[in-house]
Amino acid sequence: MTRYILSICVILSAASCDKRDIRLDNPNDKLRPFAEFMQNNYAYSLFHAAIEKAGLTEELNGPGPFTVWAPTNEAFNRLGINRPEDFEAFGVDSLRQLVLYHVLRGRALEIEDIPENSANNRYTTESGADVWLARFDTGNRLTRMFRPYINGIMIGQWSNRVNSNEHYGRHNIHVANGILHEIGNVLRYDNVPVRDWLENHEDYQVLVAGLKHFGYWELLADDKQWTIVAPVDSLFEQEGMTVETVSALDTSVYGKRLFGAYIFPVRFFMSDLRLYLFAMRVTSTRTVDLRIYTPIIGDENFSNGILNNYSTFFVNRTFPSSGYGWDDDTYSTPNNAFDRDQSHLVRNGIIHRLDGVALLPGQVFND
Amino acid sequence: MRQQMLNNGQQRIGKGLQLSFVLLISGALIVSSCAKIEPVVINEPAYLRVFNNLRFKVTVDNQDQTHSTLVMLINPEYDSNGIPAGAEIIGDFLVTRNSYAPPYPSHIGNSLDVYNPEYPGKERVNAGPILNGFDLSSWAQVPSGQHRVAFYSRPRSEVPFFNLEMRYRTEPIVDTVLDLRAGEVYTLHVLQKDFNTKENGILLRQENFHKLALADSLVYVNFYNMSAKGFFEAPHTVKPNSGNHLLGGLNLEYDWFQEGIREEMNVFYVAYDERFLRQHYDGTIKPLASFMTHLKRDTENPATAPYWSLPLFFNAQDSIRSFLFQEFFFSRPGFDATPESFMIPNDGPEGPGAGGYARLLCYGNGREEPPAPRRQNYVAVPNLIVTTHSGEHNPRSFATVNSIEIVNNSVYLTTVQRVYEPPVY
């Protein structure tokens, strides 16, 4: 019996020794490359059709590594593309740019490789334009949840469901020559400056007229990055502001903030606002939580900002760095003023559609 | 009878076969399964422990600037472009330190991620020895002599520093030469020196607790205020969140340290006995209390602050298990300490509290509430007295040597303990 125990001890002591990790040196050759994976997966049949039409099948089946952000069919449906034939309306070159904007070459980027709790992580895609990755961690150790974003679009989940508590969906899918993440919106990028984008869209002509009339138009030509929160013409017209009436306003009487309020001197996607939260102490016991707050260019006595709820845009008299006072001249839009599907990334900034007019001429007389 | 002998014979043969099988298998395992490990020997080592005290507030204006996660490179090698390509000693994923730095590296068994709240922390290094009775297992052995030490700010992700994009590896936030002497114990702090200019730097402190004649029947503590210049005076809006743990932390107004503390503060202590607090809510039994020291803000002086002693036991009847816990009071010189004034939140240079007063509770593991009177919303760290199963006593209380460091609006406790008898079951 003792001998048995002894020999078992010997076996155990031998088996418990330190061993090297098992390492698979050969990649699994049963995995398919990208374009084939797309072809075999009906959830991405429209993206596959786009790849075919753009003539990129061979390239995406070639050696990588690639990282691909794959829009689902629903994402294309939202753009009015429901069948593969609908891509006929696109030029091959523009389709090629569109597809390549979803492809990163030379790196298989897992979600965990995106720096934690940071935005504005720049990666250059195959189309030559940049995408911006962000990742936020929420919850404690037990309820920990990643929120990864690309260009303000949640990776692996529909972007209009960001407030749901479901885990985000398909990500880190390994294929033979890289890695794939699902996105619920097609990534779009217009290689034009902010000014051209606004002028080319008929919906924003009152805003354009106002920005020109109050002297902001030259400023936006700058290489700096901007964020424009842009109310459409119909909202201005409801308040009696048209291209004609705005152009006729006396700039010595009305403060520049009437239109300067819609400009932020920094580029941010709405999802990036998760990163910024600061409490303004407004009385000795009360604080107000804000997401972003910047002085209005040319009218620095006033500032614009977005409240903690991510959805209320407001303008008020610039908060003193020490001391109290919050309610002075505060004007805000209704809640839910931002539609996440209506953000447009352009060369020198982002335009977010704003569902509300923050200031009326009668509220902005110069001091 | 014959049949039985036959059976026995068969059994013996069977046993012999089984045994030789077992021996054969174990022999094969012994030959094939062991890996030889070469021990790393560092001759004449110095002992180093590194803390990252940086805590930044991310705003729209600075989101592309310095991250508070660091990598430490000792004796880095650079490629032809001046980009670090390797280093003799690498301390990667060095995140902002925890409010409690325990006396032994417990992080390594208690987490699944790579983020390291101190160096060596989770790194596999040669740990420090037992020096004059003090357990230095939270210190790493490093070769003594002059070393080039660089800290780079890196994004917080699980990608190792040398695999990051080039743009993260171009500019160190600290690049200096340190002289570490053999057999000495060092703590190295990365901290912000000036809150307004955002100047970052390091502070190398040569510890002396192992050289002092400290009694093992007293608890020792010293204090540092390593806050950045101008932090206290800065408006609340630009200050980062603190790393403090608030008991029942529902009301952030009661984070006494949230605005930082003044340049000069007085420190008092009170040691309560848990048993008497349970019985005498009216406070008829007075706690042990005393003035302790005068604390000045300093981010430059590498000298060790003097140690002050606290009792380990409440009275002579106790000798194994201590029921004491501590509370420290920081008040500005001349502060009129009435019970009413203690209830005013410390809300910065402008508010009614005017940074006059802050209190720190050291109880249990730093996460539990002491018995009545209730201390909700208190900034809490673990008890300075280590109480654990040792020898035949379960539990038994041990005195420790501690540093309480206040960096901007965060309070950090570092505990060093002596080696004690392992438990006997």
Tab-separated table of C-alpha atoms in Angstrom, chain A residues 6-238:
chain	number	residue	atom	x	y	z
A	6	LEU	CA	4.660	6.495	-3.010
A	7	SER	CA	4.375	5.733	-6.686
A	8	ILE	CA	1.273	7.919	-7.002
A	9	CYS	CA	3.219	10.705	-5.321
A	10	VAL	CA	6.029	10.211	-7.817
A	11	ILE	CA	3.564	10.417	-10.720
A	12	LEU	CA	1.902	13.488	-9.297
A	13	SER	CA	5.182	15.234	-8.630
A	14	ALA	CA	6.288	14.522	-12.170
A	15	ALA	CA	2.992	15.567	-13.734
A	16	SER	CA	2.834	18.795	-11.780
A	17	CYS	CA	6.051	20.114	-13.257
A	18	ASP	CA	6.109	23.279	-15.257
A	19	LYS	CA	5.270	22.749	-18.900
A	20	ARG	CA	5.368	24.943	-21.929
A	21	ASP	CA	2.142	26.360	-23.324
A	22	ILE	CA	0.638	24.506	-26.223
A	23	ARG	CA	1.109	26.599	-29.290
A	24	LEU	CA	-0.490	26.069	-32.656
A	25	ASP	CA	2.116	27.179	-35.091
A	26	ASN	CA	0.040	26.583	-38.177
A	27	PRO	CA	-3.043	28.696	-38.629
A	28	ASN	CA	-6.270	26.807	-38.996
A	29	ASP	CA	-6.552	26.269	-42.737
A	30	LYS	CA	-10.259	25.603	-42.508
A	31	LEU	CA	-10.899	29.303	-41.958
A	32	ARG	CA	-11.849	31.192	-45.080
A	33	PRO	CA	-10.498	34.516	-46.216
A	34	PHE	CA	-12.645	37.639	-46.105
A	35	ALA	CA	-14.420	37.838	-49.394
A	36	GLU	CA	-15.303	34.153	-49.199
A	37	PHE	CA	-16.514	34.527	-45.651
A	38	MET	CA	-18.756	37.367	-46.800
A	39	GLN	CA	-20.082	35.332	-49.690
A	40	ASN	CA	-21.008	32.495	-47.359
A	41	ASN	CA	-22.725	34.632	-44.791
A	42	TYR	CA	-26.185	35.902	-45.679
A	43	ALA	CA	-26.098	38.584	-43.004
A	44	TYR	CA	-23.500	40.384	-45.100
A	45	SER	CA	-24.762	39.606	-48.605
A	46	LEU	CA	-25.107	43.280	-49.533
A	47	PHE	CA	-21.587	44.090	-48.361
A	48	HIS	CA	-20.394	41.142	-50.373
A	49	ALA	CA	-22.228	42.474	-53.420
A	50	ALA	CA	-20.477	45.798	-52.926
A	51	ILE	CA	-17.110	44.031	-52.705
A	52	GLU	CA	-17.857	42.161	-55.940
A	53	LYS	CA	-19.047	45.244	-57.781
A	54	ALA	CA	-15.980	47.197	-56.672
A	55	GLY	CA	-13.722	44.380	-57.901
A	56	LEU	CA	-12.094	43.849	-54.536
A	57	THR	CA	-12.802	40.127	-54.120
A	58	GLU	CA	-9.308	39.036	-54.981
A	59	GLU	CA	-7.656	41.693	-52.879
A	60	LEU	CA	-9.685	40.842	-49.794
A	61	ASN	CA	-9.001	37.141	-50.286
A	62	GLY	CA	-5.298	37.908	-50.483
A	63	PRO	CA	-2.735	37.987	-47.723
A	64	GLY	CA	-3.558	40.358	-44.889
A	65	PRO	CA	-3.773	40.822	-42.157
A	66	PHE	CA	-6.923	42.911	-42.504
A	67	THR	CA	-9.369	44.349	-40.054
A	68	VAL	CA	-12.792	44.757	-41.629
A	69	TRP	CA	-15.764	46.592	-40.170
A	70	ALA	CA	-18.593	44.766	-41.885
A	71	PRO	CA	-21.952	46.554	-42.192
A	72	THR	CA	-24.921	44.220	-41.993
A	73	ASN	CA	-27.653	44.128	-44.609
A	74	GLU	CA	-29.872	46.200	-42.321
A	75	ALA	CA	-27.229	48.910	-42.372
A	76	PHE	CA	-27.414	49.079	-46.160
A	77	ASN	CA	-31.205	48.898	-46.072
A	78	ARG	CA	-31.195	52.077	-44.063
A	79	LEU	CA	-29.460	53.763	-46.979
A	80	GLY	CA	-32.144	52.490	-49.362
A	81	ILE	CA	-30.046	49.594	-50.671
A	82	ASN	CA	-32.129	46.447	-50.456
A	83	ARG	CA	-30.899	44.236	-53.280
A	84	PRO	CA	-27.467	43.646	-54.823
A	85	GLU	CA	-28.769	45.290	-58.005
A	86	ASP	CA	-29.191	48.569	-56.157
A	87	PHE	CA	-25.417	49.032	-56.259
A	88	GLU	CA	-25.730	49.559	-60.032
A	89	ALA	CA	-26.471	53.197	-59.304
A	90	PHE	CA	-22.998	53.647	-57.780
A	91	GLY	CA	-19.848	54.282	-59.741
A	92	VAL	CA	-17.207	51.592	-59.328
A	93	ASP	CA	-14.696	54.097	-57.982
A	94	SER	CA	-16.962	55.537	-55.329
A	95	LEU	CA	-18.035	52.032	-54.308
A	96	ARG	CA	-14.390	51.048	-54.066
A	97	GLN	CA	-13.744	53.998	-51.773
A	98	LEU	CA	-16.776	53.064	-49.693
A	99	VAL	CA	-15.670	49.448	-49.253
A	100	LEU	CA	-12.028	50.294	-48.611
A	101	TYR	CA	-13.071	52.786	-45.946
A	102	HIS	CA	-14.188	49.710	-43.972
A	103	VAL	CA	-10.822	47.960	-44.332
A	104	LEU	CA	-7.656	48.364	-42.317
A	105	ARG	CA	-4.595	46.666	-43.738
A	106	GLY	CA	-1.535	45.361	-41.949
A	107	ARG	CA	-3.161	44.715	-38.642
A	108	ALA	CA	-5.740	42.381	-37.152
A	109	LEU	CA	-7.169	44.706	-34.555
A	110	GLU	CA	-9.155	43.129	-31.769
A	111	ILE	CA	-11.625	45.162	-29.780
A	112	GLU	CA	-9.369	44.790	-26.741
A	113	ASP	CA	-6.540	46.499	-28.643
A	114	ILE	CA	-8.443	49.772	-28.718
A	115	PRO	CA	-7.216	51.912	-25.813
A	116	GLU	CA	-9.652	51.789	-22.941
A	117	ASN	CA	-11.727	54.803	-22.032
A	118	SER	CA	-10.414	56.923	-24.806
A	119	ALA	CA	-11.711	58.376	-28.036
A	120	ASN	CA	-10.039	59.719	-31.135
A	121	ASN	CA	-7.754	56.762	-31.748
A	122	ARG	CA	-6.884	57.317	-35.365
A	123	TYR	CA	-6.324	54.511	-37.879
A	124	THR	CA	-5.822	55.033	-41.590
A	125	THR	CA	-7.968	52.783	-43.774
A	126	GLU	CA	-7.215	51.421	-47.210
A	127	SER	CA	-9.207	54.245	-48.794
A	128	GLY	CA	-6.663	56.705	-47.427
A	129	ALA	CA	-9.136	58.347	-45.066
A	130	ASP	CA	-9.010	57.930	-41.295
A	131	VAL	CA	-11.434	56.180	-39.008
A	132	TRP	CA	-11.697	57.071	-35.329
A	133	LEU	CA	-11.983	54.343	-32.763
A	134	ALA	CA	-13.165	54.698	-29.209
A	135	ARG	CA	-13.758	52.300	-26.357
A	136	PHE	CA	-15.484	52.901	-23.049
A	137	ASP	CA	-15.760	50.566	-20.121
A	138	THR	CA	-18.809	50.722	-17.939
A	139	GLY	CA	-19.891	48.897	-14.848
A	140	ASN	CA	-17.924	47.223	-12.130
A	141	ARG	CA	-16.043	43.959	-12.200
A	142	LEU	CA	-19.208	41.896	-12.448
A	143	THR	CA	-21.238	43.978	-14.846
A	144	ARG	CA	-18.285	45.087	-16.893
A	145	MET	CA	-19.223	46.013	-20.413
A	146	PHE	CA	-17.266	47.307	-23.344
A	147	ARG	CA	-18.675	49.965	-25.588
A	148	PRO	CA	-16.471	50.096	-28.660
A	149	TYR	CA	-17.202	52.670	-31.345
A	150	ILE	CA	-15.969	53.435	-34.815
A	151	ASN	CA	-16.750	56.928	-36.078
A	152	GLY	CA	-19.384	57.208	-33.382
A	153	ILE	CA	-21.091	53.972	-34.467
A	154	MET	CA	-21.205	51.179	-31.970
A	155	ILE	CA	-19.291	48.124	-33.076
A	156	GLY	CA	-21.394	44.995	-33.094
A	157	GLN	CA	-24.719	46.593	-32.322
A	158	TRP	CA	-27.227	48.952	-33.915
A	159	SER	CA	-26.208	52.427	-33.050
A	160	ASN	CA	-29.707	53.467	-32.000
A	161	ARG	CA	-29.721	50.859	-29.261
A	162	VAL	CA	-26.820	52.229	-27.288
A	163	ASN	CA	-28.929	52.678	-24.212
A	164	SER	CA	-30.034	49.075	-24.039
A	165	ASN	CA	-28.294	46.846	-21.584
A	166	GLU	CA	-27.648	44.044	-24.008
A	167	HIS	CA	-24.125	42.982	-24.672
A	168	TYR	CA	-22.776	44.170	-27.903
A	169	GLY	CA	-22.879	41.712	-30.736
A	170	ARG	CA	-20.504	40.083	-33.173
A	171	HIS	CA	-16.943	41.173	-32.908
A	172	ASN	CA	-13.457	39.647	-33.024
A	173	ILE	CA	-14.508	37.134	-35.681
A	174	HIS	CA	-11.293	35.592	-36.949
A	175	VAL	CA	-11.042	34.703	-40.613
A	176	ALA	CA	-8.056	33.294	-42.449
A	177	ASN	CA	-6.505	36.622	-43.304
A	178	GLY	CA	-7.630	38.892	-40.507
A	179	ILE	CA	-10.420	39.824	-38.203
A	180	LEU	CA	-13.955	41.068	-38.637
A	181	HIS	CA	-16.311	43.226	-36.594
A	182	GLU	CA	-19.961	43.802	-37.355
A	183	ILE	CA	-21.367	47.314	-37.452
A	184	GLY	CA	-24.958	48.414	-37.692
A	185	ASN	CA	-24.391	51.459	-39.879
A	186	VAL	CA	-22.394	51.989	-43.036
A	187	LEU	CA	-19.358	54.173	-42.398
A	188	ARG	CA	-19.511	57.324	-44.445
A	189	TYR	CA	-16.991	60.013	-45.013
A	190	ASP	CA	-17.211	63.032	-47.282
A	191	ASN	CA	-13.859	64.316	-48.357
A	192	VAL	CA	-15.027	67.926	-48.395
A	193	PRO	CA	-14.632	70.725	-45.836
A	194	VAL	CA	-17.453	71.637	-43.482
A	195	ARG	CA	-18.338	74.716	-45.516
A	196	ASP	CA	-18.792	72.847	-48.783
A	197	TRP	CA	-20.843	70.154	-47.122
A	198	LEU	CA	-23.247	72.703	-45.631
A	199	GLU	CA	-23.549	74.652	-48.866
A	200	ASN	CA	-24.221	71.492	-50.869
A	201	HIS	CA	-27.113	70.496	-48.633
A	202	GLU	CA	-30.256	72.479	-49.282
A	203	ASP	CA	-31.596	71.864	-45.781
A	204	TYR	CA	-29.037	74.064	-44.068
A	205	GLN	CA	-29.205	77.344	-45.979
A	206	VAL	CA	-30.486	79.493	-43.082
A	207	LEU	CA	-27.566	78.314	-40.966
A	208	VAL	CA	-25.152	79.025	-43.821
A	209	ALA	CA	-26.602	82.512	-44.263
A	210	GLY	CA	-26.315	83.164	-40.520
A	211	LEU	CA	-22.738	81.917	-40.261
A	212	LYS	CA	-21.777	84.095	-43.212
A	213	HIS	CA	-23.625	87.164	-41.923
A	214	PHE	CA	-22.092	86.945	-38.424
A	215	GLY	CA	-18.570	86.419	-39.698
A	216	TYR	CA	-17.953	82.730	-38.991
A	217	TRP	CA	-17.646	81.566	-42.572
A	218	GLU	CA	-13.964	82.488	-42.980
A	219	LEU	CA	-13.139	80.808	-39.670
A	220	LEU	CA	-14.497	77.446	-40.815
A	221	ALA	CA	-12.077	77.384	-43.752
A	222	ASP	CA	-9.312	76.791	-41.250
A	223	ASP	CA	-7.576	73.409	-41.062
A	224	LYS	CA	-8.720	73.002	-37.493
A	225	GLN	CA	-11.371	70.403	-36.683
A	226	TRP	CA	-14.903	71.626	-35.969
A	227	THR	CA	-18.186	70.259	-34.784
A	228	ILE	CA	-21.291	71.974	-36.134
A	229	VAL	CA	-24.631	71.280	-34.517
A	230	ALA	CA	-26.938	72.188	-37.340
A	231	PRO	CA	-30.668	72.905	-37.183
A	232	VAL	CA	-32.384	72.409	-40.527
A	233	ASP	CA	-34.135	75.243	-42.356
A	234	SER	CA	-37.650	74.155	-41.449
A	235	LEU	CA	-36.879	74.583	-37.733
A	236	PHE	CA	-35.525	78.093	-38.275
A	237	GLU	CA	-38.503	78.969	-40.428
A	238	GLN	CA	-40.911	77.868	-37.696
